[in-house]
């Protein structure tokens, strides 16, 4: 979906390896503060829409396997416009 084009370009074309590592460390560090694994799985799924690489790195950093994407998820009972 179009919503993820800009962050995907940032990840793939702007960030160098060091920036990517810092990003993952920062996000994973904040994710540690959440003890609800369902929320973390969903957050990883949203990052997966940007890049599989981000999601895989976050899964490794957090030890939590996220969902494959957001197409089959419901958010607060609202319609998910990203369904396929």
mmCIF file of C-alpha atoms in Angstrom:
data_model
loop_
_atom_site.group_PDB
_atom_site.id
_atom_site.type_symbol
_atom_site.label_atom_id
_atom_site.label_comp_id
_atom_site.label_asym_id
_atom_site.label_seq_id
_atom_site.Cartn_x
_atom_site.Cartn_y
_atom_site.Cartn_z
ATOM 1 C CA UNK A 1 0.000 0.000 0.000
ATOM 2 C CA UNK A 2 0.966 3.568 -0.687
ATOM 3 C CA UNK A 3 1.114 4.437 3.029
ATOM 4 C CA UNK A 4 4.366 2.522 3.348
ATOM 5 C CA UNK A 5 6.230 3.890 0.321
ATOM 6 C CA UNK A 6 7.988 6.769 2.092
ATOM 7 C CA UNK A 7 9.220 4.755 5.105
ATOM 8 C CA UNK A 8 10.289 1.953 2.727
ATOM 9 C CA UNK A 9 12.350 4.433 0.680
ATOM 10 C CA UNK A 10 13.895 5.795 3.889
ATOM 11 C CA UNK A 11 14.874 2.294 4.986
ATOM 12 C CA UNK A 12 16.118 1.067 1.610
ATOM 13 C CA UNK A 13 17.651 4.188 0.046
ATOM 14 C CA UNK A 14 18.590 6.605 2.820
ATOM 15 C CA UNK A 15 19.620 4.616 5.899
ATOM 16 C CA UNK A 16 23.084 3.095 5.823
ATOM 17 C CA UNK A 17 23.874 -0.061 7.814
ATOM 18 C CA UNK A 18 24.689 1.912 10.953
ATOM 19 C CA UNK A 19 21.467 3.900 10.782
ATOM 20 C CA UNK A 20 19.476 0.710 10.306
ATOM 21 C CA UNK A 21 21.112 -0.874 13.336
ATOM 22 C CA UNK A 22 20.455 2.209 15.483
ATOM 23 C CA UNK A 23 16.829 2.288 14.335
ATOM 24 C CA UNK A 24 16.285 -1.374 15.230
ATOM 25 C CA UNK A 25 17.975 -0.924 18.613
ATOM 26 C CA UNK A 26 15.859 2.141 19.406
ATOM 27 C CA UNK A 27 12.569 0.553 18.371
ATOM 28 C CA UNK A 28 13.317 -2.800 20.013
ATOM 29 C CA UNK A 29 14.332 -0.964 23.187
ATOM 30 C CA UNK A 30 10.992 0.821 23.325
ATOM 31 C CA UNK A 31 9.133 -2.401 22.498
ATOM 32 C CA UNK A 32 10.692 -4.001 25.598
ATOM 33 C CA UNK A 33 8.569 -1.668 27.699
ATOM 34 C CA UNK A 34 5.381 -3.329 26.423
ATOM 35 C CA UNK A 35 4.513 -6.630 28.089
ATOM 36 C CA UNK A 36 1.551 -7.369 25.802
ATOM 37 C CA UNK A 37 2.859 -9.782 23.173
ATOM 38 C CA UNK A 38 -0.225 -9.308 20.979
ATOM 39 C CA UNK A 39 0.544 -5.610 20.607
ATOM 40 C CA UNK A 40 4.159 -6.412 19.760
ATOM 41 C CA UNK A 41 3.165 -9.011 17.151
ATOM 42 C CA UNK A 42 0.886 -6.439 15.528
ATOM 43 C CA UNK A 43 3.556 -3.744 15.585
ATOM 44 C CA UNK A 44 6.014 -6.074 13.887
ATOM 45 C CA UNK A 45 3.329 -6.848 11.278
ATOM 46 C CA UNK A 46 3.007 -3.124 10.547
ATOM 47 C CA UNK A 47 6.779 -2.828 10.157
ATOM 48 C CA UNK A 48 6.652 -5.870 7.844
ATOM 49 C CA UNK A 49 4.459 -3.831 5.487
ATOM 50 C CA UNK A 50 7.381 -1.406 5.211
ATOM 51 C CA UNK A 51 10.109 -4.044 4.898
ATOM 52 C CA UNK A 52 10.544 -7.728 5.668
ATOM 53 C CA UNK A 53 14.073 -6.836 6.720
ATOM 54 C CA UNK A 54 12.841 -4.501 9.476
ATOM 55 C CA UNK A 55 10.377 -7.087 10.759
ATOM 56 C CA UNK A 56 12.965 -9.867 10.735
ATOM 57 C CA UNK A 57 15.466 -7.721 12.607
ATOM 58 C CA UNK A 58 12.845 -6.727 15.190
ATOM 59 C CA UNK A 59 11.824 -10.361 15.644
ATOM 60 C CA UNK A 60 15.453 -11.258 16.291
ATOM 61 C CA UNK A 61 15.958 -8.318 18.667
ATOM 62 C CA UNK A 62 12.765 -8.927 20.660
ATOM 63 C CA UNK A 63 12.461 -12.705 20.421
ATOM 64 C CA UNK A 64 8.850 -12.271 19.276
ATOM 65 C CA UNK A 65 7.509 -13.589 15.973
ATOM 66 C CA UNK A 66 5.207 -11.015 14.421
ATOM 67 C CA UNK A 67 2.315 -11.624 12.070
ATOM 68 C CA UNK A 68 2.985 -12.000 8.355
ATOM 69 C CA UNK A 69 1.319 -8.677 7.603
ATOM 70 C CA UNK A 70 -1.731 -6.608 8.459
ATOM 71 C CA UNK A 71 -4.159 -7.798 5.761
ATOM 72 C CA UNK A 72 -6.045 -10.110 8.122
ATOM 73 C CA UNK A 73 -5.897 -7.948 11.249
ATOM 74 C CA UNK A 74 -8.632 -5.800 12.768
ATOM 75 C CA UNK A 75 -7.689 -2.618 14.568
ATOM 76 C CA UNK A 76 -9.908 -1.583 17.491
ATOM 77 C CA UNK A 77 -12.916 -3.012 15.687
ATOM 78 C CA UNK A 78 -12.447 -0.675 12.733
ATOM 79 C CA UNK A 79 -12.327 -1.586 9.082
ATOM 80 C CA UNK A 80 -8.831 -2.420 7.893
ATOM 81 C CA UNK A 81 -8.357 -0.674 4.554
ATOM 82 C CA UNK A 82 -5.214 -2.704 3.935
ATOM 83 C CA UNK A 83 -7.034 -6.020 3.440
ATOM 84 C CA UNK A 84 -6.380 -7.815 0.206
#
